[in-house]
Each structure stands twice: as structure tokens, then as C-alpha cells.
Amino acid sequence: MLLHRRHAQRVPGLSVRSRPSFNSSAGCFERSAVPRRANAPQTAFQGIFCQAVSKDVLSTDSEAPASSSSVPAAGPSSPATLNQAGSEIDWPSPTDQPPFWERPPRPQAASPGSSSQTPQDANPLNVVHVTAAAGPHCKGGGSWRCEDRIQGLQHERDFDCPKGRVWDGKFSMGSLRTSAHRGSIDGIPVILLRPDWGQSNVFRGGRIYGGSCNEVEAYLFLCRAALEYLAQAGMQPDILHVHEWQTSALPMLYWEAYHPHALHRARMVLTIHCLDNPGECREDEFAVTGVSGASFASVDKALDERTIGHNPERLCLMKGGIVYSNAVTTVSPGYAREAMQGGAAGFLHSTLAQPHIRGKFQGILNGIDTAFWDPITDPLIPANFSQADMSGKAICKRYLQAGLGLRQTEGPLVACVTRLVPQKGIHLIQHAVHSTCTQGGQFVLLGTGHLDGVFRDMAEGAFKDSPDVRLMLLYSETLAHIIYAAADVVLVPSMFEPCGLTQLIAMRYGALPVVRRTGGLADTVHDCDDAVSTDDANGFVFEGVDEASMDSALHRALQYHRERPEWWSQIAQQNMGLDSSWQKSAGQYIETYNAVLQG
């Protein structure tokens, strides 16, 4: 459990009393409409970490978090300095052991840091984030044992977390001994929670998801333990901000078990990152929280309508989180529209369409950490470059070609950095490899996932000795940095994409994205032939899910790179100057926080 400070301006003189009230006549939960602040401060959001509730230390002082000690002095003072000194680069070959992405590309290269210190408001809100995982240190599919990333990690306290069970139809109560550890990540205070593994196997295993424990039980425990920790520590946060189905039970538990007693101040905000998994839960499973699941087994609360008449009927945790939260956000305006007007929400569309829910639901576009992803200072790439001087990008391209054993060419390099799962458009990526080659380009894939067998067969078969294709079926943050820095085109052909960060990173590193028009991709990429003005143009967009639709965009990109080099350089430079940071989005979240506090 991680707890960390989000500084946001408090609205003076607010009363904080806005539990979603149960309307017995209408049979629904309601939230009073409140105005938003038009001039919310622009405060950068930081990433947060694994198995954690992100807690503000909840003091009222205005001390700003210290700058990250992990931010390196990343190489030379300007890109030109390095680019004139090619001898500094440790040029790779495909036979290197260890491979080139496992060693620094030049002397004194270090890991990139997260966002540096940002100005803080004099009167901060105390915001607690509860999440299963957070980047860049602890992502889905990665290890959750992040002790080496946490500064000053030390044991704070042990406490008994209420725990229930249903046996032979009877509900009984007990407790689970839980330990809390305090530290900081990049200057952000964090608390991590872990049960006594002598009593439970919750969170055992080396991965965030899919470990040896029952995931539903694990995250129900996290929700109850987070609230119990805050209550026993005597903390009164202003905002509890939860994420995804894994922590959606927390608002349910808060209003039913904690708000009347130990915790009385906080308002609930839920962010939905993906509606694909709404979190199905049996009533008897929910009992692990120490609260009977029967309390929520009605259509107006958390009953999963798909299971009505089944034996047993089930709860939907995300639905419960939506109903019990004061505000609900998702990660792009486009995805919010698809949830409300299209099929993205699935059976949850009927919940989101209710007037009292629709009024508290909005899309806020994600940003990227512009210190971690910065071609001007990135120490993981062989040559830095900037919007004003992009010469280092050509060096990065030659470096990647040399390291992967690709033909040295100035032709277009198409990259795809992705999880290899159905959502990401596997059939389109597979076709794009062939299509790029026939058009005279090169293709580099970096990714892992349960559908990587398709690409393993290609790598060991038709493209085994290809001078223009490398299919890297592995996870490497470092290699991803190098690929983004080298790529001319970055392909993102997702079937659906709530936000997508790949296209934002690609543009920051001077590439032009080719994307399918969906979700956050539609919000952030504007086709070069459809844009209202050249200033809006930043990539290539296609509509369909078939190979011909993708080819219409990919072939244009390859053609324009070949035939319009000056135009291409202009768009690439414009892309590097786009603001993909958290600044604007942070202001929108602060507006949301203030709005629910006024309710």
C-alpha cells in the first residue's frame, strides 16, 4: 500500500459533507451537483507504486516534497555537445554479451529520474491514492518487490485488520495481523501494507497480477487494510482516490463501515483505467472484508445484472465503486464517450447512463512523466537531442541498427512497443511487419504477452535472417527508450485504447505515430491529411480493424517519410514540442477534488 502527498489547493471555508445519499423513493444513489473551479492550479502528478495506498502524511504544513535523489546529471549540457563526440558512444553489435540494452550506451549514463520538484500550494489538500501498481517502477507484469526503489523503508506499526468469512452459510468475524512500512519514492511519502504470511498467502508471489494468491481476496484485503490503517493512525484525508476494480471496494466499505465512525472527512474519487475487467466477486468472497456481501447485493448498489437468476448471483466491484464514489473519471475524454455512447462499458453502460452517475463521470487525459521520458537528458539513449537540434536522433537510429544487426539505412524505421494481447491489434501488428518490408522500411517490435507465439514463429521462420526486421519478445524499459529515440514511425493499432502512452512518448522523441482512431488515441493523434492546420497535424490515423485500413495510414507514413523529408522533419519537431505532461490534467483533477469537497 502506498500513500503519498498530492498538493492541491483547498477551497477556503468549505464544509465537507457529501456522502452519496440513498434515495429510498428513487432507489438510487445521488450526488449533489457542484461547480468546478475554472482556474485550478497546475500541479504535476507523480506516479505511485505497487500494492499500496498512496497516502498524504496528512499534515497541514506546506512543505514541498524533496527533489528526487535518483534524478541523474544526465550526460552533457546540450545535445550538440554529445553529438559532436561520437567517440563517447559504446557502439554495440548483435553478438554482445550482455546485450547492449543491459549496459550504459556511454560513460556516466544512469537511470532516468522521475519528475523533479514542482511548486506546491501553501494550503494543500491531503489526498490518498490506493492502487495495485504504478509506473515507472512497478508496472503490470513486473515484479512487485520494489524495496530497492524505496528510500528509508522502515517498519511503522502492526495492526489487526478485520476479516470475515462465510462457512456453511454463516458469517463470522476474525482479524488478520498486518504490518505497515513507511518510506518514500522520488520524494513521495509511501506506506506499504502486507498481511502476516503465517496467516495468509495474500500477495505472495513475484508478480503484481497472477501470483499464487486469490486476487479478489487480495485486493479486498487491501481495501479494508488501507481504511483500517488510516483509522488506527488517526488520519483524516480530504480525498481517497482509488483505481480500477482492484480498489473499487474501498468506497463501498468507507461509506458503510468507516464514515459514520473513524473516518468522516474524505470524499471518494474512482479512476477507471480500463473497463475490460469490472471485477466479479461472489458474496461469500466479499466477506473477507469483514462486511457481508449481502449488504451490496441489489441492482442499485453492486449486483452484477448479468448474474440475476444465477446461483449464486454475483457482485461487480467496479459497479460498486462507481455507485459509491463522489466522482468517477476515466483516462481520456474519448474513452469516456465510448463508455457512454458506444460499447466500451459493456453491461456497465446502464449504470453509467443513469443521470446521477452520468453527472459525476468524466474523462481526464493521462500524461507522461516528462522527466523520465526526455530525449534532451535521457541517459539510456546513446545521443541526446532536442526540438532545436534533432541530429542525435539519427545517431540513436544507427546505434539500434548496429545493436540489432539491422541494415544501416536512412529509410523509415517503424517501431511497435506493446503488450502482446488481443487489445493491441495482434493481427494488424503481424501484417504491419510484412507490409513495412514490402514498402522498403524496417520494423522493430518490443513486447511480451500470451500471444507472443505468433511473433516467435515469425522471428524463427520468415524473418530469421532478415536485415530489416527484429522481433524482440522481451520486456526492457531501457531498450524501449532506445527504440523510441531511434524510431521514425511508432505503430499503435489498438482495438480499444483507454488512453495510451505509447503515442505520447513517441511524439516526445520525434516520431510520428500511426494509430487506430479509438479512445485516447483519437484524442491525441490528428491525421496529417485531415488536420485543420499544419499545427494540428502530428501523425496518421485509420478507422477500421482490417489490414487494408491500417495499410492506408501506414503506407502514407512510409511514403511521406521517403518523398517529403523536409515536411517530415517539421512535423517531428512539432511533435517534440507538444505538452504531454501532467500539468493540464493535474489541474482537472484538482478541480474534481474541489468539486466533490463542495458537495
mmCIF file of N, CA, C and O in Angstrom, residues 21 42-43 66 81 119 141 204 222 237 382 406 543 558 567:
data_model
loop_
_atom_site.group_PDB
_atom_site.id
_atom_site.type_symbol
_atom_site.label_atom_id
_atom_site.label_comp_id
_atom_site.label_asym_id
_atom_site.label_seq_id
_atom_site.Cartn_x
_atom_site.Cartn_y
_atom_site.Cartn_z
ATOM 1 N N SER A 21 -26.061 9.987 -1.138
ATOM 2 C CA SER A 21 -27.188 9.654 -0.268
ATOM 3 C C SER A 21 -28.126 8.679 -0.950
ATOM 4 O O SER A 21 -28.368 8.781 -2.149
ATOM 5 N N GLN A 42 -1.964 24.490 -11.613
ATOM 6 C CA GLN A 42 -1.418 23.460 -12.475
ATOM 7 C C GLN A 42 -0.335 22.709 -11.710
ATOM 8 O O GLN A 42 0.822 23.114 -11.674
ATOM 9 N N THR A 43 -0.686 21.613 -11.106
ATOM 10 C CA THR A 43 0.216 20.855 -10.257
ATOM 11 C C THR A 43 0.514 19.519 -10.906
ATOM 12 O O THR A 43 -0.389 18.803 -11.284
ATOM 13 N N ALA A 66 10.857 16.726 -1.316
ATOM 14 C CA ALA A 66 12.211 16.969 -1.795
ATOM 15 C C ALA A 66 12.361 16.471 -3.209
ATOM 16 O O ALA A 66 11.670 15.568 -3.652
ATOM 17 N N THR A 81 26.622 18.888 -27.795
ATOM 18 C CA THR A 81 27.899 18.511 -27.199
ATOM 19 C C THR A 81 28.172 17.039 -27.402
ATOM 20 O O THR A 81 29.249 16.631 -27.805
ATOM 21 N N PRO A 119 6.377 23.363 -7.864
ATOM 22 C CA PRO A 119 5.853 24.285 -6.852
ATOM 23 C C PRO A 119 4.613 23.689 -6.187
ATOM 24 O O PRO A 119 3.796 23.043 -6.827
ATOM 25 N N GLY A 141 2.627 -6.838 -14.743
ATOM 26 C CA GLY A 141 3.520 -7.807 -15.350
ATOM 27 C C GLY A 141 4.914 -7.780 -14.765
ATOM 28 O O GLY A 141 5.687 -8.693 -14.955
ATOM 29 N N ARG A 204 1.482 -13.161 -1.891
ATOM 30 C CA ARG A 204 2.669 -13.986 -2.109
ATOM 31 C C ARG A 204 2.896 -14.156 -3.604
ATOM 32 O O ARG A 204 1.965 -14.162 -4.390
ATOM 33 N N LEU A 222 -6.690 -5.487 0.646
ATOM 34 C CA LEU A 222 -6.018 -4.196 0.504
ATOM 35 C C LEU A 222 -6.965 -3.039 0.810
ATOM 36 O O LEU A 222 -6.608 -2.092 1.515
ATOM 37 N N PRO A 237 -7.922 12.075 5.724
ATOM 38 C CA PRO A 237 -7.644 12.632 4.385
ATOM 39 C C PRO A 237 -8.845 13.386 3.842
ATOM 40 O O PRO A 237 -9.992 13.117 4.213
ATOM 41 N N PRO A 382 21.885 6.632 -26.648
ATOM 42 C CA PRO A 382 23.293 6.916 -26.958
ATOM 43 C C PRO A 382 23.589 8.376 -27.270
ATOM 44 O O PRO A 382 24.728 8.822 -27.109
ATOM 45 N N LEU A 406 20.716 -4.883 -37.813
ATOM 46 C CA LEU A 406 19.915 -4.448 -38.955
ATOM 47 C C LEU A 406 20.788 -3.730 -39.983
ATOM 48 O O LEU A 406 21.856 -3.192 -39.654
ATOM 49 N N GLU A 543 -9.397 4.044 -39.368
ATOM 50 C CA GLU A 543 -10.661 3.780 -38.663
ATOM 51 C C GLU A 543 -10.929 2.300 -38.417
ATOM 52 O O GLU A 543 -11.344 1.905 -37.328
ATOM 53 N N LEU A 558 4.992 5.891 -44.611
ATOM 54 C CA LEU A 558 6.238 5.480 -45.256
ATOM 55 C C LEU A 558 6.508 6.298 -46.523
ATOM 56 O O LEU A 558 7.657 6.658 -46.808
ATOM 57 N N TRP A 567 9.157 18.210 -44.833
ATOM 58 C CA TRP A 567 7.865 18.228 -44.144
ATOM 59 C C TRP A 567 7.914 17.293 -42.942
ATOM 60 O O TRP A 567 7.438 17.630 -41.856
#
